[in-house]
Coordinates of C-alpha atoms in Angstrom, one line a residue:
M24 CA -85.6 41.6 14.8
E25 CA -86.0 44.0 17.7
K26 CA -82.9 42.4 19.7
W27 CA -80.7 42.7 16.7
L28 CA -81.7 46.3 16.4
I29 CA -80.7 46.9 20.2
V30 CA -77.4 44.9 19.6
I31 CA -76.5 47.1 16.5
G32 CA -77.2 50.2 18.4
A33 CA -75.1 49.2 21.3
V34 CA -72.3 48.5 19.1
L35 CA -72.6 51.8 17.5
I36 CA -72.6 53.4 20.6
A37 CA -69.7 51.6 22.1
A38 CA -67.7 52.6 19.0
G39 CA -68.6 56.2 19.2
V40 CA -67.3 56.2 22.8
L41 CA -64.5 54.2 22.0
Y42 CA -63.4 56.8 19.1
H43 CA -64.1 59.7 21.5
F44 CA -62.2 58.7 24.1
A45 CA -59.3 57.0 22.4
P46 CA -59.0 58.0 18.8
W47 CA -55.3 56.6 18.3
L48 CA -56.9 53.3 18.0
F49 CA -58.5 54.4 14.6
T50 CA -55.4 55.7 13.0
W51 CA -54.7 52.8 11.0
F52 CA -58.3 53.0 9.3
G53 CA -57.6 54.4 5.8
R54 CA -53.7 54.2 5.6
L55 CA -53.5 50.7 4.7
P56 CA -51.7 49.5 1.7
G57 CA -54.2 49.0 -1.1
D58 CA -56.1 52.4 0.1
I59 CA -56.0 54.9 -2.8
R60 CA -55.6 58.7 -2.0
I61 CA -54.8 60.9 -5.0
E62 CA -54.1 64.7 -3.9
S63 CA -53.9 67.6 -6.2
E64 CA -54.0 71.5 -5.6
H65 CA -58.0 71.5 -6.0
S66 CA -59.1 68.2 -5.3
R67 CA -58.8 65.1 -3.0
V68 CA -60.0 61.4 -3.8
F69 CA -59.9 58.8 -1.4
I70 CA -61.0 55.1 -2.1
P71 CA -60.7 53.1 1.0
I72 CA -60.4 49.5 -0.7
T73 CA -58.3 47.8 1.8
S74 CA -59.9 49.0 4.5
M75 CA -63.3 48.1 3.4
I76 CA -62.3 44.8 2.7
V77 CA -60.9 44.5 6.4
V78 CA -64.3 45.7 7.6
S79 CA -66.1 43.2 5.7
V80 CA -64.2 40.5 6.7
V81 CA -64.3 41.1 10.4
L82 CA -68.2 41.6 10.1
S83 CA -68.5 38.6 8.4
L84 CA -66.8 36.7 11.0
I85 CA -68.9 38.3 13.6
L86 CA -72.0 37.4 11.8
G87 CA -70.6 33.9 11.2
F88 CA -70.1 33.4 15.1
L89 CA -73.2 34.9 15.8
R90 CA -75.5 32.8 13.8
R91 CA -74.0 29.4 15.3

């Protein structure tokens, strides 16, 4: 369990550093077809359906490879 927490922490730190120094790599997130964006004068609603499906598939593949 401790090793998994260390790996997850290292991945989060790496993603944070990457996002800080190369934010253009993440501009696609939230702008995929299927992401719902409703804007009016007084409110905004954003539902990233497709982006969350992509994240789910990528995490499932990574965890599947790590379990082998």
